[in-house]
């Protein structure tokens, strides 16, 4: 029997990071597992937001995989469907994110707003209206 596909993005963070509390405090994530380097910095952190799993991974030497900080931008926006877009925006900003686009209603039936987290990843909070 084939497993149901589950989308689990891997977000790259700079080498030497020790603290990823933004994801816990700003997004309500739970850290499921952590793999640390010998010096205590994070190699991989596996997190979950209400069952939606994602990984933080330190930058590798792979030239196609890099943290947004390296190029001062991101090639992807992580969409997260939530019940209360405004509450998620406020929580993320309080924890250190900056506003990318303020929350607003769109004529195609969504309320959306996005923030840039401390590592440069763009998170779009959205709900159907």
Coordinates of N, CA, C and O in Angstrom, one line a residue:
X1 N 0.8 -1.2 0.0 CA 0.0 0.0 0.0 C 0.9 1.2 0.0 O 1.8 1.4 0.8
X2 N 0.6 2.2 -0.9 CA 1.4 3.4 -1.0 C 1.1 4.4 0.1 O -0.1 4.5 0.5
X3 N 2.1 5.1 0.6 CA 1.9 6.1 1.6 C 1.3 7.3 1.0 O 1.6 7.7 -0.2
X4 N 0.5 8.1 1.7 CA 0.0 9.3 1.3 C 1.1 10.4 1.3 O 1.8 10.5 2.3
X5 N 1.3 11.1 0.2 CA 2.3 12.1 0.2 C 2.1 13.2 1.2 O 0.9 13.6 1.4
X6 N 3.1 13.6 1.9 CA 3.0 14.7 2.9 C 4.1 15.7 2.5 O 5.3 15.3 2.3
X7 N 3.7 16.9 2.4 CA 4.6 18.0 2.0 C 5.4 18.5 3.3 O 4.8 18.8 4.3
X8 N 6.7 18.4 3.3 CA 7.5 18.8 4.4 C 8.7 19.6 3.9 O 9.8 19.0 3.7
X9 N 8.6 20.9 3.8 CA 9.7 21.7 3.3 C 10.9 21.7 4.2 O 10.8 21.5 5.4
X10 N 12.0 21.9 3.6 CA 13.3 22.0 4.3 C 13.8 23.4 4.1 O 14.0 23.8 2.9
X11 N 13.9 24.2 5.2 CA 14.3 25.6 5.1 C 15.8 25.7 5.5 O 16.1 25.2 6.6
X12 N 16.6 26.3 4.7 CA 18.0 26.4 5.1 C 18.2 27.7 5.9 O 17.7 28.7 5.7
X13 N 19.0 27.5 7.0 CA 19.4 28.5 7.9 C 20.9 28.7 7.8 O 21.6 27.7 7.5
X14 N 21.5 29.8 8.2 CA 22.9 30.0 8.2 C 23.6 29.0 9.1 O 23.0 28.6 10.1
X15 N 24.8 28.6 8.8 CA 25.6 27.8 9.8 C 25.9 28.6 11.1 O 25.9 29.8 11.1
X16 N 25.9 27.9 12.2 CA 26.3 28.5 13.4 C 25.0 28.9 14.3 O 25.2 29.5 15.3
X17 N 23.8 28.6 13.8 CA 22.6 29.0 14.5 C 22.4 28.1 15.7 O 22.6 26.9 15.6
X18 N 22.1 28.7 16.9 CA 21.8 27.9 18.1 C 20.4 28.1 18.5 O 19.9 27.3 19.3
X19 N 19.7 29.1 18.1 CA 18.4 29.5 18.6 C 17.3 29.6 17.5 O 17.5 30.4 16.6
X20 N 16.3 28.7 17.5 CA 15.3 28.8 16.5 C 13.9 29.0 17.2 O 12.9 28.5 16.7
X21 N 14.0 29.6 18.4 CA 12.8 29.9 19.1 C 11.7 30.7 18.4 O 10.6 30.7 18.8
X22 N 12.1 31.4 17.4 CA 11.1 32.2 16.6 C 10.0 31.3 16.1 O 8.8 31.6 16.2
X23 N 10.3 30.1 15.7 CA 9.3 29.2 15.1 C 8.4 28.7 16.2 O 7.2 28.5 16.0
X24 N 8.9 28.5 17.4 CA 8.1 28.1 18.5 C 7.2 29.3 19.0 O 6.0 29.1 19.2
X25 N 7.9 30.4 19.3 CA 7.1 31.5 19.8 C 6.3 32.3 18.8 O 5.2 32.8 19.1
X26 N 6.8 32.4 17.6 CA 6.2 33.2 16.5 C 5.2 32.4 15.7 O 4.2 33.0 15.2
X27 N 5.3 31.1 15.6 CA 4.4 30.3 14.7 C 3.7 29.2 15.5 O 2.9 28.5 14.9
X28 N 4.0 29.1 16.8 CA 3.4 28.0 17.5 C 3.9 26.6 17.2 O 3.2 25.7 17.5
X29 N 5.1 26.5 16.6 CA 5.6 25.2 16.3 C 6.1 24.5 17.5 O 6.4 25.1 18.5
X30 N 6.1 23.2 17.4 CA 6.7 22.3 18.4 C 8.0 21.7 17.8 O 7.9 21.2 16.6
X31 N 9.1 21.7 18.5 CA 10.3 21.0 18.0 C 10.1 19.5 18.3 O 10.0 19.1 19.4
X32 N 10.2 18.7 17.2 CA 10.0 17.3 17.4 C 11.4 16.6 17.6 O 11.5 15.7 18.4
X33 N 12.4 17.0 16.9 CA 13.7 16.5 17.0 C 14.8 17.5 16.7 O 14.5 18.4 15.9
X34 N 16.0 17.4 17.2 CA 17.1 18.2 16.9 C 18.3 17.4 16.8 O 18.6 16.6 17.6
X35 N 19.1 17.7 15.7 CA 20.4 17.1 15.6 C 21.4 18.3 15.6 O 21.4 19.2 14.8
X36 N 22.3 18.2 16.6 CA 23.3 19.3 16.8 C 24.6 18.9 16.3 O 25.0 17.7 16.3
X37 N 25.4 19.9 16.0 CA 26.8 19.7 15.6 C 27.6 19.6 16.9 O 27.1 19.9 18.0
X38 N 28.9 19.2 16.8 CA 29.7 19.0 18.0 C 29.8 20.3 18.9 O 30.0 20.3 20.1
X39 N 29.7 21.5 18.2 CA 29.8 22.7 18.9 C 28.5 23.2 19.5 O 28.4 24.3 20.0
X40 N 27.4 22.4 19.4 CA 26.1 22.8 19.9 C 25.2 23.6 18.9 O 24.1 23.8 19.2
X41 N 25.8 23.9 17.7 CA 24.9 24.6 16.8 C 24.0 23.6 16.1 O 24.2 22.4 16.2
X42 N 23.0 24.1 15.5 CA 21.9 23.3 14.9 C 22.3 22.8 13.5 O 22.7 23.5 12.6
X43 N 22.3 21.5 13.4 CA 22.5 20.8 12.0 C 21.1 20.7 11.4 O 20.9 21.2 10.3
X44 N 20.1 20.1 12.1 CA 18.8 19.9 11.6 C 17.8 20.1 12.8 O 18.1 19.5 13.9
X45 N 16.7 20.8 12.6 CA 15.7 20.9 13.6 C 14.4 20.5 12.9 O 14.1 21.1 11.8
X46 N 13.7 19.5 13.4 CA 12.4 19.1 12.8 C 11.3 19.7 13.7 O 11.2 19.5 14.9
X47 N 10.4 20.4 13.0 CA 9.3 21.1 13.7 C 8.0 20.8 13.1 O 7.9 20.3 12.0
X48 N 6.9 21.1 13.9 CA 5.6 20.8 13.5 C 4.7 22.0 13.9 O 4.8 22.4 15.1
X49 N 3.8 22.4 13.0 CA 2.8 23.4 13.3 C 1.5 22.6 13.2 O 1.0 22.4 12.0
X50 N 0.9 22.2 14.3 CA -0.4 21.4 14.2 C -0.3 20.3 13.2 O -1.3 20.1 12.5
X51 N 0.7 19.5 13.2 CA 0.9 18.4 12.4 C 1.5 18.6 11.0 O 1.9 17.7 10.3
X52 N 1.7 19.9 10.6 CA 2.4 20.2 9.4 C 3.9 20.3 9.7 O 4.4 21.1 10.4
X53 N 4.7 19.3 9.2 CA 6.1 19.1 9.5 C 7.0 19.9 8.6 O 6.7 20.0 7.4
X54 N 8.0 20.6 9.1 CA 9.0 21.2 8.3 C 10.3 21.1 9.0 O 10.4 20.7 10.2
X55 N 11.4 21.2 8.3 CA 12.8 21.1 8.8 C 13.6 22.4 8.6 O 13.4 23.0 7.6
X56 N 14.4 22.7 9.6 CA 15.4 23.7 9.4 C 16.7 22.9 9.3 O 17.0 22.0 10.0
X57 N 17.5 23.3 8.3 CA 18.8 22.6 8.0 C 19.8 23.7 7.8 O 19.6 24.6 7.1
X58 N 21.0 23.5 8.5 CA 22.1 24.4 8.2 C 22.5 24.4 6.8 O 22.3 23.3 6.1
X59 N 23.0 25.5 6.2 CA 23.5 25.5 4.9 C 24.5 24.4 4.6 O 25.3 24.1 5.4
X60 N 24.4 23.9 3.4 CA 25.3 22.8 3.0 C 26.2 23.4 1.9 O 26.1 24.6 1.6
X61 N 27.1 22.6 1.5 CA 28.0 23.1 0.4 C 27.3 23.0 -1.0 O 27.9 23.3 -2.0
X62 N 26.1 22.5 -1.0 CA 25.4 22.4 -2.3 C 25.0 23.8 -2.8 O 24.3 24.5 -2.1
X63 N 25.5 24.2 -3.9 CA 25.3 25.6 -4.4 C 23.8 25.9 -4.7 O 23.4 27.0 -4.9
X64 N 23.0 24.8 -4.8 CA 21.5 25.1 -5.1 C 20.7 25.2 -3.9 O 19.5 25.4 -4.0
X65 N 21.3 25.0 -2.7 CA 20.5 25.0 -1.4 C 21.2 26.0 -0.5 O 22.3 25.8 -0.1
X66 N 20.4 27.1 -0.2 CA 21.1 28.2 0.6 C 20.0 28.9 1.4 O 18.8 28.9 1.1
X67 N 20.4 29.5 2.4 CA 19.5 30.3 3.3 C 19.2 31.6 2.5 O 20.1 32.1 1.8
X68 N 18.1 32.2 2.7 CA 17.7 33.5 2.1 C 18.7 34.6 2.4 O 18.9 35.5 1.6
X69 N 19.4 34.5 3.5 CA 20.3 35.6 3.9 C 21.4 35.7 2.9 O 21.9 36.8 2.6
X70 N 21.9 34.6 2.4 CA 23.0 34.6 1.5 C 22.7 35.5 0.2 O 23.6 36.1 -0.3
X71 N 21.5 35.4 -0.3 CA 21.2 36.2 -1.5 C 20.2 37.3 -1.2 O 19.6 37.9 -2.1
X72 N 19.9 37.6 0.1 CA 19.0 38.7 0.5 C 17.7 38.5 -0.2 O 17.1 39.5 -0.6
X73 N 17.1 37.3 -0.2 CA 15.8 37.1 -0.7 C 15.5 35.6 -0.7 O 16.4 34.8 -0.4
X74 N 14.3 35.3 -1.0 CA 13.9 33.9 -1.0 C 13.2 33.5 -2.4 O 12.6 34.4 -3.0
X75 N 13.3 32.3 -2.8 CA 12.7 31.9 -4.0 C 11.4 31.2 -3.8 O 10.8 30.7 -4.7
X76 N 10.9 31.2 -2.5 CA 9.7 30.5 -2.2 C 9.0 31.2 -1.1 O 9.6 31.9 -0.2
X77 N 7.6 31.2 -1.1 CA 6.8 31.7 0.0 C 6.1 30.4 0.6 O 5.5 29.6 -0.2
X78 N 6.2 30.3 1.9 CA 5.6 29.1 2.5 C 4.2 29.5 3.0 O 4.0 30.4 3.8
X79 N 3.2 29.0 2.3 CA 1.8 29.3 2.6 C 1.3 28.4 3.8 O 1.5 27.2 3.8
X80 N 0.7 29.0 4.8 CA 0.2 28.3 5.9 C -1.3 28.7 6.1 O -1.6 29.9 6.4
X81 N -2.2 27.8 5.9 CA -3.6 28.0 6.1 C -3.9 28.0 7.6 O -3.6 27.0 8.2
X82 N -4.5 29.0 8.1 CA -4.8 29.2 9.5 C -6.2 29.7 9.7 O -6.8 30.2 8.8
X83 N -6.7 29.5 10.9 CA -8.1 30.0 11.2 C -8.1 31.6 11.4 O -9.1 32.2 11.0
X84 N -7.0 32.2 11.9 CA -7.0 33.6 12.2 C -5.7 34.2 11.6 O -4.7 34.2 12.3
X85 N -5.8 34.7 10.4 CA -4.6 35.3 9.8 C -4.0 36.4 10.7 O -2.8 36.5 10.9
X86 N -4.9 37.3 11.2 CA -4.4 38.5 11.9 C -3.7 38.0 13.2 O -2.6 38.6 13.6
X87 N -4.2 37.0 13.9 CA -3.5 36.5 15.1 C -2.1 35.9 14.8 O -1.2 36.2 15.5
X88 N -2.0 35.2 13.7 CA -0.7 34.6 13.3 C 0.3 35.8 12.9 O 1.4 35.7 13.3
X89 N -0.2 36.8 12.2 CA 0.6 37.9 11.8 C 1.1 38.6 13.1 O 2.3 38.8 13.2
X90 N 0.3 38.9 14.0 CA 0.6 39.6 15.3 C 1.7 38.8 16.1 O 2.7 39.3 16.6
X91 N 1.4 37.5 16.2 CA 2.3 36.6 17.0 C 3.7 36.6 16.3 O 4.7 36.6 17.0
X92 N 3.7 36.4 15.0 CA 5.0 36.3 14.3 C 5.8 37.6 14.4 O 7.0 37.6 14.7
X93 N 5.1 38.8 14.3 CA 5.8 40.1 14.4 C 6.3 40.3 15.8 O 7.4 40.7 16.0
X94 N 5.5 39.9 16.8 CA 5.9 40.1 18.2 C 7.2 39.2 18.5 O 8.0 39.6 19.2
X95 N 7.3 38.1 17.8 CA 8.5 37.2 18.0 C 9.7 37.6 17.1 O 10.7 36.9 17.2
X96 N 9.6 38.6 16.3 CA 10.7 39.1 15.5 C 10.6 39.1 14.0 O 11.6 39.4 13.3
X97 N 9.5 38.7 13.5 CA 9.3 38.8 12.0 C 9.0 40.2 11.6 O 8.6 41.0 12.4
X98 N 9.2 40.5 10.3 CA 8.8 41.8 9.8 C 7.7 41.6 8.8 O 7.7 40.6 8.1
X99 N 6.9 42.6 8.6 CA 5.8 42.5 7.7 C 6.3 42.5 6.3 O 7.1 43.4 5.9
X100 N 5.8 41.6 5.5 CA 6.1 41.6 4.0 C 4.9 42.3 3.3 O 5.1 43.3 2.6
X101 N 3.7 41.8 3.6 CA 2.5 42.4 3.1 C 1.5 42.3 4.3 O 1.3 41.2 4.8
X102 N 0.8 43.4 4.6 CA -0.2 43.4 5.7 C -1.4 42.5 5.3 O -1.6 42.3 4.1
X103 N -2.0 41.9 6.3 CA -3.2 41.1 6.0 C -4.3 41.9 5.4 O -4.6 43.0 5.8
X104 N -4.9 41.3 4.4 CA -6.1 41.9 3.7 C -6.9 40.9 3.0 O -6.5 39.8 2.8
X105 N -8.2 41.2 2.7 CA -9.1 40.4 2.0 C -8.9 40.6 0.5 O -8.7 41.7 0.1
X106 N -8.9 39.5 -0.2 CA -8.8 39.6 -1.7 C -10.1 39.1 -2.3 O -10.8 38.2 -1.8
X107 N -10.4 39.6 -3.5 CA -11.6 39.3 -4.2 C -11.7 37.8 -4.7 O -12.7 37.4 -5.0
X108 N -10.6 37.1 -4.6 CA -10.6 35.7 -5.0 C -10.9 34.8 -3.8 O -10.9 33.6 -3.9
X109 N -11.3 35.4 -2.7 CA -11.8 34.6 -1.6 C -10.9 34.2 -0.5 O -11.2 33.3 0.3
X110 N -9.8 34.9 -0.4 CA -8.8 34.6 0.7 C -8.5 35.9 1.5 O -8.4 37.0 0.9
X111 N -8.2 35.7 2.7 CA -7.5 36.7 3.5 C -6.1 36.3 3.6 O -5.8 35.1 4.0
X112 N -5.1 37.1 3.3 CA -3.7 36.8 3.3 C -2.9 37.9 3.8 O -3.2 39.1 3.6
X113 N -1.8 37.5 4.4 CA -0.7 38.5 4.8 C 0.6 37.7 4.9 O 0.5 36.5 5.2
X114 N 1.7 38.4 4.7 CA 2.9 37.6 4.9 C 4.0 38.4 5.7 O 3.9 39.6 5.8
X115 N 4.8 37.6 6.3 CA 5.9 38.1 7.1 C 7.2 37.4 6.6 O 7.2 36.4 6.0
X116 N 8.3 38.1 7.0 CA 9.6 37.5 6.7 C 10.2 37.2 8.1 O 10.3 38.0 9.0
X117 N 10.6 35.9 8.3 CA 11.1 35.5 9.6 C 12.6 35.9 9.7 O 13.2 36.5 8.8
X118 N 13.1 35.8 10.9 CA 14.5 36.3 11.2 C 15.6 35.7 10.3 O 16.6 36.2 10.2
X119 N 15.3 34.5 9.6 CA 16.3 33.9 8.8 C 16.0 34.3 7.3 O 16.7 33.7 6.4
X120 N 15.0 35.1 7.0 CA 14.7 35.5 5.7 C 13.6 34.7 4.9 O 13.3 35.0 3.8
X121 N 13.0 33.7 5.6 CA 12.0 32.9 4.9 C 10.7 33.7 5.0 O 10.3 34.3 6.0
X122 N 9.9 33.6 3.9 CA 8.6 34.3 3.8 C 7.5 33.3 4.1 O 7.4 32.3 3.5
X123 N 6.7 33.7 5.0 CA 5.5 32.9 5.5 C 4.3 33.7 5.1 O 4.1 34.8 5.5
X124 N 3.4 33.1 4.3 CA 2.1 33.7 4.0 C 1.0 33.0 4.8 O 0.8 31.8 4.7
X125 N 0.4 33.7 5.7 CA -0.8 33.2 6.5 C -2.0 33.5 5.7 O -2.2 34.6 5.1
X126 N -2.9 32.5 5.5 CA -4.0 32.6 4.7 C -5.2 31.8 5.2 O -5.0 30.8 5.8
X127 N -6.4 32.4 4.9 CA -7.6 31.6 5.2 C -8.7 32.0 4.2 O -8.6 33.0 3.5
X128 N -9.6 31.1 3.9 CA -10.7 31.3 3.0 C -11.7 32.2 3.7 O -12.0 32.0 4.9
X129 N -12.3 33.1 3.0 CA -13.3 34.0 3.6 C -14.6 33.8 2.9 O -14.7 33.2 1.8

